[in-house]
mmCIF file of C-alpha atoms and ligand atoms in Angstrom:
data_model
loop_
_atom_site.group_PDB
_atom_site.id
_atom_site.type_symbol
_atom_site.label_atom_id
_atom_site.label_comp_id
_atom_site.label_asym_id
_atom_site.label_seq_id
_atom_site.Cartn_x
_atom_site.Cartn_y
_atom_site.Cartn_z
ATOM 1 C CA UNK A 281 19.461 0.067 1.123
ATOM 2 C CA UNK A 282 16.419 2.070 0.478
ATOM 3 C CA UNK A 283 15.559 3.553 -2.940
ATOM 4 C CA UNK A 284 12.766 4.719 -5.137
ATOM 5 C CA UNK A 285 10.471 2.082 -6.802
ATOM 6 C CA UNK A 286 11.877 2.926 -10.629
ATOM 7 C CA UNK A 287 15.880 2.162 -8.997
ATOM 8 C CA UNK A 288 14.728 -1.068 -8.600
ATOM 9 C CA UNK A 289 11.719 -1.891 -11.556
ATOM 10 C CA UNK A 290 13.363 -0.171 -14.285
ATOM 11 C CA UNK A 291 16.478 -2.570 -14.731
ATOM 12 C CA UNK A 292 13.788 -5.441 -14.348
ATOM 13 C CA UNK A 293 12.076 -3.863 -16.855
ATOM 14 C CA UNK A 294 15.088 -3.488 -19.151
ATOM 15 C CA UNK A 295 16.803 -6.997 -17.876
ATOM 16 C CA UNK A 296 13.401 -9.148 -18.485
ATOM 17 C CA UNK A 297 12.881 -9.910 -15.258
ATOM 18 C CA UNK A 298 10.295 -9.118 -12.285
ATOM 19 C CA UNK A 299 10.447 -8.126 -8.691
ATOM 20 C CA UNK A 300 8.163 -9.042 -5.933
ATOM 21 C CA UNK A 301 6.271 -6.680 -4.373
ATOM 22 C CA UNK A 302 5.209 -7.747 -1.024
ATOM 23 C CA UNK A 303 2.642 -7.190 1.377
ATOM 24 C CA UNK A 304 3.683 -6.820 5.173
ATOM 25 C CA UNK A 305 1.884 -6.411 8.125
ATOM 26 C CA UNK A 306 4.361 -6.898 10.868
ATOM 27 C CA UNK A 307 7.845 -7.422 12.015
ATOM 28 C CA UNK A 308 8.409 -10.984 11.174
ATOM 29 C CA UNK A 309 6.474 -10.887 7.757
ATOM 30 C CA UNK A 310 8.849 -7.987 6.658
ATOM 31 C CA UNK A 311 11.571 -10.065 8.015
ATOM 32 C CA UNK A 312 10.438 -12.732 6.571
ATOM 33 C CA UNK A 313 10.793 -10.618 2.745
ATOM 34 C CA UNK A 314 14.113 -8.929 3.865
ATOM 35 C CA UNK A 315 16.624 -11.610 4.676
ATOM 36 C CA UNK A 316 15.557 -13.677 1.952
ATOM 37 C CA UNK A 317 15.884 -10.752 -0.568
ATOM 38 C CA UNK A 318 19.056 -10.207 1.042
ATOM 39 C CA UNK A 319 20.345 -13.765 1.069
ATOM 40 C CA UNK A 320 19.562 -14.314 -2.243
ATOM 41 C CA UNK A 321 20.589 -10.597 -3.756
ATOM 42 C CA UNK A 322 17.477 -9.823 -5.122
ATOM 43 C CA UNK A 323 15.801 -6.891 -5.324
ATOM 44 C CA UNK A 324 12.435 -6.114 -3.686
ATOM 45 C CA UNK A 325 9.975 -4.088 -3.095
ATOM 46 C CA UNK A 326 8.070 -4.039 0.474
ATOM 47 C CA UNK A 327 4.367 -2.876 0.199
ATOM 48 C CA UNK A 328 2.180 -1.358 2.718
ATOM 49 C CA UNK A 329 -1.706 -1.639 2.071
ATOM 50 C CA UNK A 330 -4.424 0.836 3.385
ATOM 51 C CA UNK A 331 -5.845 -1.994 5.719
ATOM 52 C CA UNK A 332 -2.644 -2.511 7.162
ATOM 53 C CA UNK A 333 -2.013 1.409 7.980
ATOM 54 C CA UNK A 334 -5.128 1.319 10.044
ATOM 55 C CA UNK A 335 -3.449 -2.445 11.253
ATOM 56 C CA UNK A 336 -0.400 -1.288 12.901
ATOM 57 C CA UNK A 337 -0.127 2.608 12.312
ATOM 58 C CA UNK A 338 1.485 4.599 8.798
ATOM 59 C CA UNK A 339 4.871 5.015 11.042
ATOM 60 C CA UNK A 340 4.975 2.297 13.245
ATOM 61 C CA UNK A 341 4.705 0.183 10.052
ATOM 62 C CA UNK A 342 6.951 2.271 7.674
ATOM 63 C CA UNK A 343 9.615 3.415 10.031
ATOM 64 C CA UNK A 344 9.889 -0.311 10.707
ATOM 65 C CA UNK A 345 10.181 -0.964 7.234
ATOM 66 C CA UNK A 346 12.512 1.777 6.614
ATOM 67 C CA UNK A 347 14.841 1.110 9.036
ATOM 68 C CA UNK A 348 14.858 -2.723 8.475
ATOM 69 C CA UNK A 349 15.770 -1.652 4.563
ATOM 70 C CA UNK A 350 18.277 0.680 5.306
ATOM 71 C CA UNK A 351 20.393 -2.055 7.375
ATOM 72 C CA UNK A 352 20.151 -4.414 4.318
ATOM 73 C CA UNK A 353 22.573 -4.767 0.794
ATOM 74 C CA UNK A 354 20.631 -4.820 -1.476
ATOM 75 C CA UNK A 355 17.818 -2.442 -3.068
ATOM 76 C CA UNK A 356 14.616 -2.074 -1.293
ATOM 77 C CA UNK A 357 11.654 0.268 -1.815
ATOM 78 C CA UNK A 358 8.878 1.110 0.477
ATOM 79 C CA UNK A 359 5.872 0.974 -1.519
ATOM 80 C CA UNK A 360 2.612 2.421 -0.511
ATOM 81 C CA UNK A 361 -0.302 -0.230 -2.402
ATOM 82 C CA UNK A 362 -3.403 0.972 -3.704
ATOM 83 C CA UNK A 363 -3.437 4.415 -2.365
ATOM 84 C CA UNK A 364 -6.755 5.767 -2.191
ATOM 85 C CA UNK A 365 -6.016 10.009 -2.390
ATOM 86 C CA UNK A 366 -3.727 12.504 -3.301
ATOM 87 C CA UNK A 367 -3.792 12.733 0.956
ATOM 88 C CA UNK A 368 -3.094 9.626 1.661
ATOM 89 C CA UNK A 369 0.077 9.205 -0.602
ATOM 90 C CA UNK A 370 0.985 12.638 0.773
ATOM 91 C CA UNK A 371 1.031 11.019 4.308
ATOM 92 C CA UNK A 372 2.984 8.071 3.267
ATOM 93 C CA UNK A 373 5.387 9.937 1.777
ATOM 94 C CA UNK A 374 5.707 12.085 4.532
ATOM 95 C CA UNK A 375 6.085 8.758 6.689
ATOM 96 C CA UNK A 376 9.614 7.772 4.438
ATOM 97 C CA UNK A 377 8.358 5.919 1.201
ATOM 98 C CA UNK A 378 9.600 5.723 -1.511
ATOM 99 C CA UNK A 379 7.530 4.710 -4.277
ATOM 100 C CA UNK A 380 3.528 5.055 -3.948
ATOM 101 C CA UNK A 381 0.486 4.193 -5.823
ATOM 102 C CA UNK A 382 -2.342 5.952 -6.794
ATOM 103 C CA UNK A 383 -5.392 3.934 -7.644
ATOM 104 C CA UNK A 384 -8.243 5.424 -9.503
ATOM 105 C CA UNK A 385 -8.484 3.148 -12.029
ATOM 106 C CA UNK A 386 -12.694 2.867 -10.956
ATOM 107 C CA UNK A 387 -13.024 6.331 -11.803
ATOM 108 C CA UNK A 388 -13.661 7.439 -15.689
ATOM 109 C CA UNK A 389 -10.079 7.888 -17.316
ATOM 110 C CA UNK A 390 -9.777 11.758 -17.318
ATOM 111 C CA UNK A 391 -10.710 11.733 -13.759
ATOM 112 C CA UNK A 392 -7.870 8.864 -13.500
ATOM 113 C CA UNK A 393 -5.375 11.070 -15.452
ATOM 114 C CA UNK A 394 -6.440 13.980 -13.339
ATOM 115 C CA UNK A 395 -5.714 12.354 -9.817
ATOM 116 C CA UNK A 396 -2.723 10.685 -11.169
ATOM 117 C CA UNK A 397 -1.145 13.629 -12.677
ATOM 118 C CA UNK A 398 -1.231 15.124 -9.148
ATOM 119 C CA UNK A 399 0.364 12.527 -6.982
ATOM 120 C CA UNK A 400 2.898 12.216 -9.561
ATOM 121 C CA UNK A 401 4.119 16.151 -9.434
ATOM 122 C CA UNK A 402 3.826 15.866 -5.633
ATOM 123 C CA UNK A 403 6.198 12.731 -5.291
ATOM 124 C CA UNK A 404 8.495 13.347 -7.836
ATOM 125 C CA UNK A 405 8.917 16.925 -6.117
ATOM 126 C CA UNK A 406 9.343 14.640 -3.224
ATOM 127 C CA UNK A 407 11.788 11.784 -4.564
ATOM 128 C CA UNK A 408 9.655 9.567 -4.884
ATOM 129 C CA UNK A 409 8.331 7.286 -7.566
ATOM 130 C CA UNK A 410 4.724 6.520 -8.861
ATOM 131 C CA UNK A 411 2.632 3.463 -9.696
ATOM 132 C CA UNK A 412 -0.786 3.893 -11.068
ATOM 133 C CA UNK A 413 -3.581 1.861 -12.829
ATOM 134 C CA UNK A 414 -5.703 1.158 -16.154
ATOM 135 C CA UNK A 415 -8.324 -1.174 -16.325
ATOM 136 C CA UNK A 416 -10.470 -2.996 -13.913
ATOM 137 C CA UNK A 417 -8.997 -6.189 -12.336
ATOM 138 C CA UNK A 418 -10.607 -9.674 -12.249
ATOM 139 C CA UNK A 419 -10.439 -13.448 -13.120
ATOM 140 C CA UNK A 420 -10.703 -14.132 -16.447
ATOM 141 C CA UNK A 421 -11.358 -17.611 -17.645
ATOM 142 C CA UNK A 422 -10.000 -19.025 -20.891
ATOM 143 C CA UNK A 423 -13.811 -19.851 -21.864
ATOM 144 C CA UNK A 424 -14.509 -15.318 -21.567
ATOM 145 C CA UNK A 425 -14.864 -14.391 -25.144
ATOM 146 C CA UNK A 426 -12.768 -11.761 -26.151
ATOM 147 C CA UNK A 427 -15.224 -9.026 -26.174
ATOM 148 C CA UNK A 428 -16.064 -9.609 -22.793
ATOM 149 C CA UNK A 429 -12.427 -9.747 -21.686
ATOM 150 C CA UNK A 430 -11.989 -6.545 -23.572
ATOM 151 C CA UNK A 431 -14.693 -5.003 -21.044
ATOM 152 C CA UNK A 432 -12.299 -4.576 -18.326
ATOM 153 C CA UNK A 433 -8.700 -5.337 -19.325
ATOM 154 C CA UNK A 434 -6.462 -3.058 -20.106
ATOM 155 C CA UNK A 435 -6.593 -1.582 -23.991
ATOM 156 C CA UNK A 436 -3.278 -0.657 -25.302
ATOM 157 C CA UNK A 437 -4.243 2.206 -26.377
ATOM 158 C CA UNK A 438 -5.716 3.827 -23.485
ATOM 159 C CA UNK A 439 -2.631 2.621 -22.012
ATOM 160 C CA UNK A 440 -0.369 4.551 -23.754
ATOM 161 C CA UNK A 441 -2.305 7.984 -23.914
ATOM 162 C CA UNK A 442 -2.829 7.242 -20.407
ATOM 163 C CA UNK A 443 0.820 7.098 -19.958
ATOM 164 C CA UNK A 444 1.083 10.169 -21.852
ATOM 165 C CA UNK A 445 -0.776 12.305 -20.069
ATOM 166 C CA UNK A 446 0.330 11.651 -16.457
ATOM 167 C CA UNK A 447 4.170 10.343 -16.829
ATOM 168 C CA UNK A 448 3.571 8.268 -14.282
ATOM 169 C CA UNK A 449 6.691 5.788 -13.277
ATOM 170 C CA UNK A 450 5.205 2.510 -13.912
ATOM 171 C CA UNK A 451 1.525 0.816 -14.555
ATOM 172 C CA UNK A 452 -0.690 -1.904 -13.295
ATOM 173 C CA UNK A 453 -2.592 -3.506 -16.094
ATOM 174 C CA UNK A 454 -5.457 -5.440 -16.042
ATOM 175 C CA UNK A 455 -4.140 -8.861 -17.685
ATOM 176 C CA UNK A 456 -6.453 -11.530 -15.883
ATOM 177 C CA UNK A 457 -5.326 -11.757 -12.259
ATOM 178 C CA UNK A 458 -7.193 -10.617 -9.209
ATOM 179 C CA UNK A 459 -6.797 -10.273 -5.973
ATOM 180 C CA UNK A 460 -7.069 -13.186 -3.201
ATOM 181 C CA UNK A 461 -6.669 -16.769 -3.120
ATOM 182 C CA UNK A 462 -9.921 -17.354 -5.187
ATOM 183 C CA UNK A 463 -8.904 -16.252 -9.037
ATOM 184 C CA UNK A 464 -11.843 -17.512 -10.697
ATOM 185 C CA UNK A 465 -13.113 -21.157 -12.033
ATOM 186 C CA UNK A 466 -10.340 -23.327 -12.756
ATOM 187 C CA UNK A 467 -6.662 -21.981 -13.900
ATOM 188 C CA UNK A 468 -6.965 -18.194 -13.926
ATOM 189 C CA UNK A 469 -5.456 -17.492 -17.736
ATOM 190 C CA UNK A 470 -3.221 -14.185 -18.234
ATOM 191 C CA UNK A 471 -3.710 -12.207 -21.213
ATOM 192 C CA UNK A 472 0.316 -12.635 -22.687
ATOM 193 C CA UNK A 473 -0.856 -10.838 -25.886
ATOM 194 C CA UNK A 474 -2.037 -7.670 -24.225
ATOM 195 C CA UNK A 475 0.604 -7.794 -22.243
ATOM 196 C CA UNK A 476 3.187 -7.975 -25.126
ATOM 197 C CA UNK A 477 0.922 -5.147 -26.926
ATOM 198 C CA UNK A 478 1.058 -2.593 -23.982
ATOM 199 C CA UNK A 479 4.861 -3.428 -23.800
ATOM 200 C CA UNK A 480 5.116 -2.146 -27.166
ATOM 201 C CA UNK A 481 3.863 0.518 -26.821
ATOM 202 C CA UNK A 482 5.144 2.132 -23.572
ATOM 203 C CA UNK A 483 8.667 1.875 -21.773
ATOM 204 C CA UNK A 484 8.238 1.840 -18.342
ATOM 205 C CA UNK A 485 8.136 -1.000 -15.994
ATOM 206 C CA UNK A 486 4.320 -2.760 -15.780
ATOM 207 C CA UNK A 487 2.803 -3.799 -12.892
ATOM 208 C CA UNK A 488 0.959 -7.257 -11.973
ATOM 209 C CA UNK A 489 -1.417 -7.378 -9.033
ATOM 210 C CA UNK A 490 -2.961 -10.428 -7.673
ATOM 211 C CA UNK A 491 0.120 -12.755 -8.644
ATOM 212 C CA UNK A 492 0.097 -15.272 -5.872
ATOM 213 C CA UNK A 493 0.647 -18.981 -6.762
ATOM 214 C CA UNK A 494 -1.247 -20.622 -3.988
ATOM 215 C CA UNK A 495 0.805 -23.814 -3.567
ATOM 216 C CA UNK A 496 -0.658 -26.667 -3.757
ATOM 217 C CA UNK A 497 1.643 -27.765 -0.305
ATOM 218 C CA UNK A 498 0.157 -24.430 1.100
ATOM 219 C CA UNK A 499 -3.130 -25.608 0.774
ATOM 220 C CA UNK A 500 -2.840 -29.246 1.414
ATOM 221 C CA UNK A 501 -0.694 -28.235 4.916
ATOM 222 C CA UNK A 502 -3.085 -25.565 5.507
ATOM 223 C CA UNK A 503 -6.339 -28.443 5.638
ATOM 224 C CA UNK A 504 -3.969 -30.946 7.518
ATOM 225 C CA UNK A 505 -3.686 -28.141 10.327
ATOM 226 C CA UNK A 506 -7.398 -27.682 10.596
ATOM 227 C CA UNK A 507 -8.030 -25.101 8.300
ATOM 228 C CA UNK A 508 -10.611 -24.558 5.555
ATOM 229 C CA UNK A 509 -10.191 -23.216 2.323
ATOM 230 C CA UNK A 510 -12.358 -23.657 -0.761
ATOM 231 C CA UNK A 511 -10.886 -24.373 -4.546
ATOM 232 C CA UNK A 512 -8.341 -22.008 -4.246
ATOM 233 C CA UNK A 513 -6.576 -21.013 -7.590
ATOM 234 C CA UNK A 514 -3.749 -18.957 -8.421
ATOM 235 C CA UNK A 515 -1.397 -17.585 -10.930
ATOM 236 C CA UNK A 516 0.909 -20.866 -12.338
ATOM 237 C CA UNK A 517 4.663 -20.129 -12.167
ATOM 238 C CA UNK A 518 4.869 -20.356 -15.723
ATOM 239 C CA UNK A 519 3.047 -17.904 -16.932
ATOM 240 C CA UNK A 520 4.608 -15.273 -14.267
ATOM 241 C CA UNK A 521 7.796 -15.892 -15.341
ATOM 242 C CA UNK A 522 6.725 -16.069 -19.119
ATOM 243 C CA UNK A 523 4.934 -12.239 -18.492
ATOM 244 C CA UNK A 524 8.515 -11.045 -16.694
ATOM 245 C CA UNK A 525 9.839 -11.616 -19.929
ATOM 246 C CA UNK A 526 7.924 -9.626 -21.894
ATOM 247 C CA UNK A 527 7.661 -6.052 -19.350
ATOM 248 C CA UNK A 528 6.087 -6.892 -16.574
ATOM 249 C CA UNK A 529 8.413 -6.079 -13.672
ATOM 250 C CA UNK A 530 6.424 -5.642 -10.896
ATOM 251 C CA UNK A 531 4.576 -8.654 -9.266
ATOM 252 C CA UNK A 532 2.181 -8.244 -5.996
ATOM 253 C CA UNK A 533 2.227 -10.665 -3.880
ATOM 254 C CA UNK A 534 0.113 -11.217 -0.451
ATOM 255 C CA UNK A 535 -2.249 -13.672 -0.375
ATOM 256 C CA UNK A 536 0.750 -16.420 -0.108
ATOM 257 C CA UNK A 537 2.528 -14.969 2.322
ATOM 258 C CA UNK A 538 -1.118 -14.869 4.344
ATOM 259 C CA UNK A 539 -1.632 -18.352 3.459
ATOM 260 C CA UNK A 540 2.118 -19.325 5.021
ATOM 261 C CA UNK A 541 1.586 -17.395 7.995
ATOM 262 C CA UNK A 542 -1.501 -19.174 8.940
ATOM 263 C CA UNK A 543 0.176 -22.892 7.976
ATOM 264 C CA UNK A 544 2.683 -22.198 10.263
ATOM 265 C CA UNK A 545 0.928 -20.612 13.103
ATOM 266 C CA UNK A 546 -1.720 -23.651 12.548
ATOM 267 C CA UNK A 547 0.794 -26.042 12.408
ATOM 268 C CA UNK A 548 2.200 -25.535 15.825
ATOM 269 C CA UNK A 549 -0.751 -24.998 17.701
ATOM 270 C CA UNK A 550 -2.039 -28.101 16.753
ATOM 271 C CA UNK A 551 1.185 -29.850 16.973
ATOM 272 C CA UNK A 552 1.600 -28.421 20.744
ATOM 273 C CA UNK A 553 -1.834 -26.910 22.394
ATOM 274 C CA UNK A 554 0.105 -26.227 25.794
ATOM 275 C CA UNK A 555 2.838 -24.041 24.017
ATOM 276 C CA UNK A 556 1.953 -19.953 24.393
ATOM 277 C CA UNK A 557 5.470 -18.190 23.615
ATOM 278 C CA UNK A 558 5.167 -16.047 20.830
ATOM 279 C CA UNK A 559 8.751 -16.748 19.538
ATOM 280 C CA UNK A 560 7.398 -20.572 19.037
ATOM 281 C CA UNK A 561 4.358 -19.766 17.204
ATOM 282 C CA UNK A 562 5.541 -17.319 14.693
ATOM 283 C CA UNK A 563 8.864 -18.179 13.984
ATOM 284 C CA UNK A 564 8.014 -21.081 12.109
ATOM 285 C CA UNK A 565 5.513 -18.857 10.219
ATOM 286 C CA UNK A 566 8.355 -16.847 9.429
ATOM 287 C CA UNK A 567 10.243 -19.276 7.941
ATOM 288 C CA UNK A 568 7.342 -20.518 6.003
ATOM 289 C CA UNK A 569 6.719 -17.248 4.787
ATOM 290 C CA UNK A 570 10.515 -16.680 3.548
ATOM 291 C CA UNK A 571 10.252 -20.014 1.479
ATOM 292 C CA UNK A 572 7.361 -18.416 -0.561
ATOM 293 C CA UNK A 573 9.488 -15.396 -1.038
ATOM 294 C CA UNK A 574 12.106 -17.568 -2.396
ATOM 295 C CA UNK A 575 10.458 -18.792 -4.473
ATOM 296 C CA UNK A 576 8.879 -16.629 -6.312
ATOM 297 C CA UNK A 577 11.803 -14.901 -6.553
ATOM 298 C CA UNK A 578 13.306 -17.407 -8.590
ATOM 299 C CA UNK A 579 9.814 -17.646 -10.366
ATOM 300 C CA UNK A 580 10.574 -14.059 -11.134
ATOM 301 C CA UNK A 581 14.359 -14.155 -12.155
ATOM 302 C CA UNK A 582 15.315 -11.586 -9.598
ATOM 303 C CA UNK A 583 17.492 -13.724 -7.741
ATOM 304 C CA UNK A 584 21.204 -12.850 -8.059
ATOM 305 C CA UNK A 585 20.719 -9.137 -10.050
ATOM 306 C CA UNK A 586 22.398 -7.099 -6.996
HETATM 307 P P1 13P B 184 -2.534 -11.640 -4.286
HETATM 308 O O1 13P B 184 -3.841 -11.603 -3.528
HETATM 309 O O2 13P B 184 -2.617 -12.536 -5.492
HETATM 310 O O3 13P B 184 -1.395 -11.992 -3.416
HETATM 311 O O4 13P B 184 -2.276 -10.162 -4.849
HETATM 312 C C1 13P B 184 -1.906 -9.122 -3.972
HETATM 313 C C2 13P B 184 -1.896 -7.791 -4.626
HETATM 314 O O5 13P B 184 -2.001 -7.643 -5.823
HETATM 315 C C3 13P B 184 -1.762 -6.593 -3.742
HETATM 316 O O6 13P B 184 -1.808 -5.397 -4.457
#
């Protein structure tokens, strides 16, 4: 069933627990989200990047996505990541989704209110629900003193008048993750405090970007197939499920899912160089892929809430 980002993230929000928003790309990695979400009655969100609009085409992708969502039980929105202009969120909602964000979190915050404020009248004119951002995202290591942490994570404050000025539907924060499979030296530390303080201080459901795990099996399988990847670090299970708690209800996920698509593509091409149907090269990946959906959905506590 297909529904706005706030039918599914504000229960999470008020139930203390967190939904995975995923990154798709193609058939079998939303596939891969869907019948696990479904199988499991979670709720989920599916999220289209910029990248992979110029990848397979704003309605190839989302009409895909729609239609895949609209065949399932539970709650699914169709989430439009990072937008980068009041166009561009026009065209996705134009294209059928149902929750979009607006990112101008590197522009100075009345320009951020400003753009915000926009896409928000637009979509909720529209339907359709609104994620945007405060604070610059990045690694944070538990030696960063607290002043320089303070440089680019999200202050409470600005949070809430930022909140107040654009009504906006929910908010990434800056807490300490970042993006990719490479979070920084060592265990990349999230900020619970801020977290906790922002909570306090506005309602609505919080966002968490760069929340992949990076399995250790993921990586080890990944090297055992013959491929190469550095000290990868990411977010421990822990301290997801400790931030879920506490208003974050919104988790982004994508660089697993990457990582478990290449594992199992890897895998069988090694495992069988003569094999070339399609079918037999990603449907393992798919598979793969649907185990790191489930779980982080128990990681998250969204298993079970339809
Ligand atoms: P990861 O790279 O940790 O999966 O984060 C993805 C993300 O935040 C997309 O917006």
């Amino acid at each position: 069933m297909l529904v706005t980002g706030s039918e599914v993230l504000v229960p999470a929000r008020q139930g203390g627990y967190g939904v995975g928003s995923f990154n798709t790309n193609d058939l079998e990695i939303t596939q891969a989200i869907l019948r696990t979400a479904d199988r499991l009655n979670a709720p989920v969100m599916v999220q289209i990047s910029e990248g992979a609009r110029k990848y397979a085409g704003t309605e190839d992708l989302g009409h895909l996505v729609a239609d895949l969502a609209s065949r399932v039980r539970v709650p699914v929105a169709l989430h439009l990541d990072h937008g980068s202009s009041y166009a561009s969120a026009l065209s996705a909602m134009r294209a059928g989704f149902t929750s979009v964000m607006i990112d101008m979190s590197h522009l100075p915050f009345e320009d951020n209110v400003r753009e915000t404020k926009r896409v928000v009248e637009a979509a909720h004119a529209m339907g359709v629900t609104v994620e945007a951002e405060i604070g610059r995202l990045g690694g944070v290591e538990e030696h960063v003193s607290v002043d320089a942490a303070d440089a680019f994570l999200t202050d409470p404050d600005e949070a809430e008048r930022f909140y107040q000025a654009t009504q906006v539907d929910y908010l990434a924060i800056a807490i300490g993750t970042s993006h990719g499979a490479y979070k920084g030296k060592g265990r990349p530390f999230i900020d619970h405090a801020r977290i906790e303080k922002v909570a306090a201080r506005i309602p609505i459901p919080l966002v968490a970007h760069g929340s992949s795990g990076v399995p250790a099996w993921v990586v080890e399988r990944l090297r055992a197939a013959g491929g190469e990847i550095g000290d990868a670090q990411g977010i421990a299970d822990e301290d997801l499920s400790r931030a879920t708690k506490h208003g974050i209800a919104k988790v982004n996920v994508d660089t697993d899912l990457r990582l478990a698509f290449t594992v199992g593509v890897r895998e069988v091409l090694e495992a069988a160089p003569a094999e070339f149907d399609p079918r037999k090269i990603l449907g393992p990946a798919r598979d793969l892929m649907a185990k790191i959906v489930e779980h982080k959905m128990g990681v998250l506590g969204s298993v079970g809430r339809v």
